[in-house]
XYZ file of C-alpha atoms in Angstrom:
116
model
C 193.484 13.264 21.968
C 189.718 13.844 21.870
C 190.135 16.146 18.873
C 192.163 13.545 16.975
C 189.626 10.859 17.835
C 186.795 13.115 16.619
C 188.594 13.791 13.335
C 189.273 10.070 12.888
C 185.634 9.097 13.516
C 184.396 11.917 11.269
C 186.608 10.549 8.494
C 185.237 7.031 9.063
C 181.696 8.413 8.943
C 182.229 9.142 5.244
C 182.398 5.378 4.661
C 179.916 4.138 7.298
C 176.852 6.354 6.884
C 174.738 5.039 9.729
C 172.837 6.635 12.608
C 173.939 3.766 14.832
C 177.587 4.471 14.032
C 177.141 8.153 14.894
C 175.373 7.249 18.155
C 178.179 4.874 19.152
C 180.840 7.448 18.266
C 179.057 10.155 20.245
C 178.813 7.847 23.258
C 182.514 6.945 23.033
C 183.634 10.584 22.874
C 181.393 11.608 25.782
C 182.511 8.654 27.903
C 186.176 9.437 27.252
C 185.563 13.079 28.184
C 183.780 12.138 31.404
C 186.424 9.554 32.341
C 189.166 12.109 31.719
C 187.332 14.580 33.950
C 186.920 11.985 36.690
C 190.612 11.116 36.451
C 191.657 14.741 36.879
C 188.882 15.605 39.334
C 189.908 17.010 42.670
C 187.746 16.789 45.752
C 186.023 20.163 45.404
C 182.319 19.471 45.898
C 181.094 22.165 43.508
C 183.310 20.803 40.732
C 181.905 17.313 41.261
C 178.351 18.684 41.101
C 179.038 20.174 37.671
C 180.516 16.868 36.509
C 177.454 14.937 37.699
C 174.993 17.460 36.220
C 176.837 17.464 32.898
C 176.986 13.684 32.734
C 173.288 13.316 33.574
C 172.371 15.948 31.018
C 174.298 14.086 28.304
C 172.753 10.772 29.328
C 169.176 12.093 29.313
C 169.794 13.825 25.971
C 171.184 10.599 24.515
C 168.094 8.707 25.727
C 165.799 11.346 24.162
C 167.668 11.054 20.877
C 167.324 7.260 20.832
C 163.624 7.408 21.719
C 163.121 9.881 18.869
C 165.061 7.639 16.480
C 163.149 4.467 17.318
C 159.650 5.923 17.834
C 159.653 8.739 15.284
C 156.322 7.817 13.669
C 154.540 7.606 17.022
C 155.991 10.907 18.186
C 154.816 12.573 14.962
C 151.296 11.355 15.711
C 151.503 12.890 19.190
C 152.729 16.185 17.741
C 149.722 16.280 15.408
C 147.312 15.316 18.187
C 148.665 17.879 20.683
C 149.923 20.887 18.693
C 150.123 23.252 21.670
C 152.678 21.025 23.424
C 154.227 19.430 20.343
C 157.698 20.652 21.332
C 157.672 18.131 24.195
C 157.699 15.297 21.638
C 160.736 16.620 19.738
C 163.368 14.160 20.975
C 166.052 15.418 18.610
C 165.502 18.983 19.812
C 165.822 17.857 23.432
C 169.046 16.060 22.516
C 170.506 19.350 21.256
C 169.315 21.300 24.309
C 170.541 18.712 26.813
C 173.921 18.093 25.161
C 174.530 21.849 25.015
C 173.607 22.085 28.699
C 175.808 19.092 29.501
C 178.662 20.660 27.565
C 178.309 23.844 29.587
C 178.380 21.930 32.881
C 181.437 19.902 31.829
C 183.263 23.053 30.702
C 182.392 24.700 34.011
C 183.694 21.604 35.823
C 186.941 21.739 33.842
C 187.268 25.471 34.476
C 186.969 24.963 38.240
C 189.607 22.225 38.164
C 192.053 24.507 36.347
C 191.432 27.387 38.755
C 192.131 25.388 41.916
């Protein structure tokens, strides 16, 4: 179902070329994935830890992405002012890192559910 929903929203993205639309779609897909994991979650503590870590990682990455979107000009100024730590002000980069990490944790969570 998630794959069909992703294909459908990708098709709609051709018509609605907006960062806000992409952000909403991303949030919907992640929330559906997390809710599906919660629904199928058993009581194994380690599995729940992966679910929580993955969800928090996605949430923090989403916040970084939105901060970068809304305060891009300010963050560019900070990158110029502090070149040695400019990577800290790359919100879009942190979004990629944190969503990849969150994806790993959610896959690990799903793997543990299927094994037990």
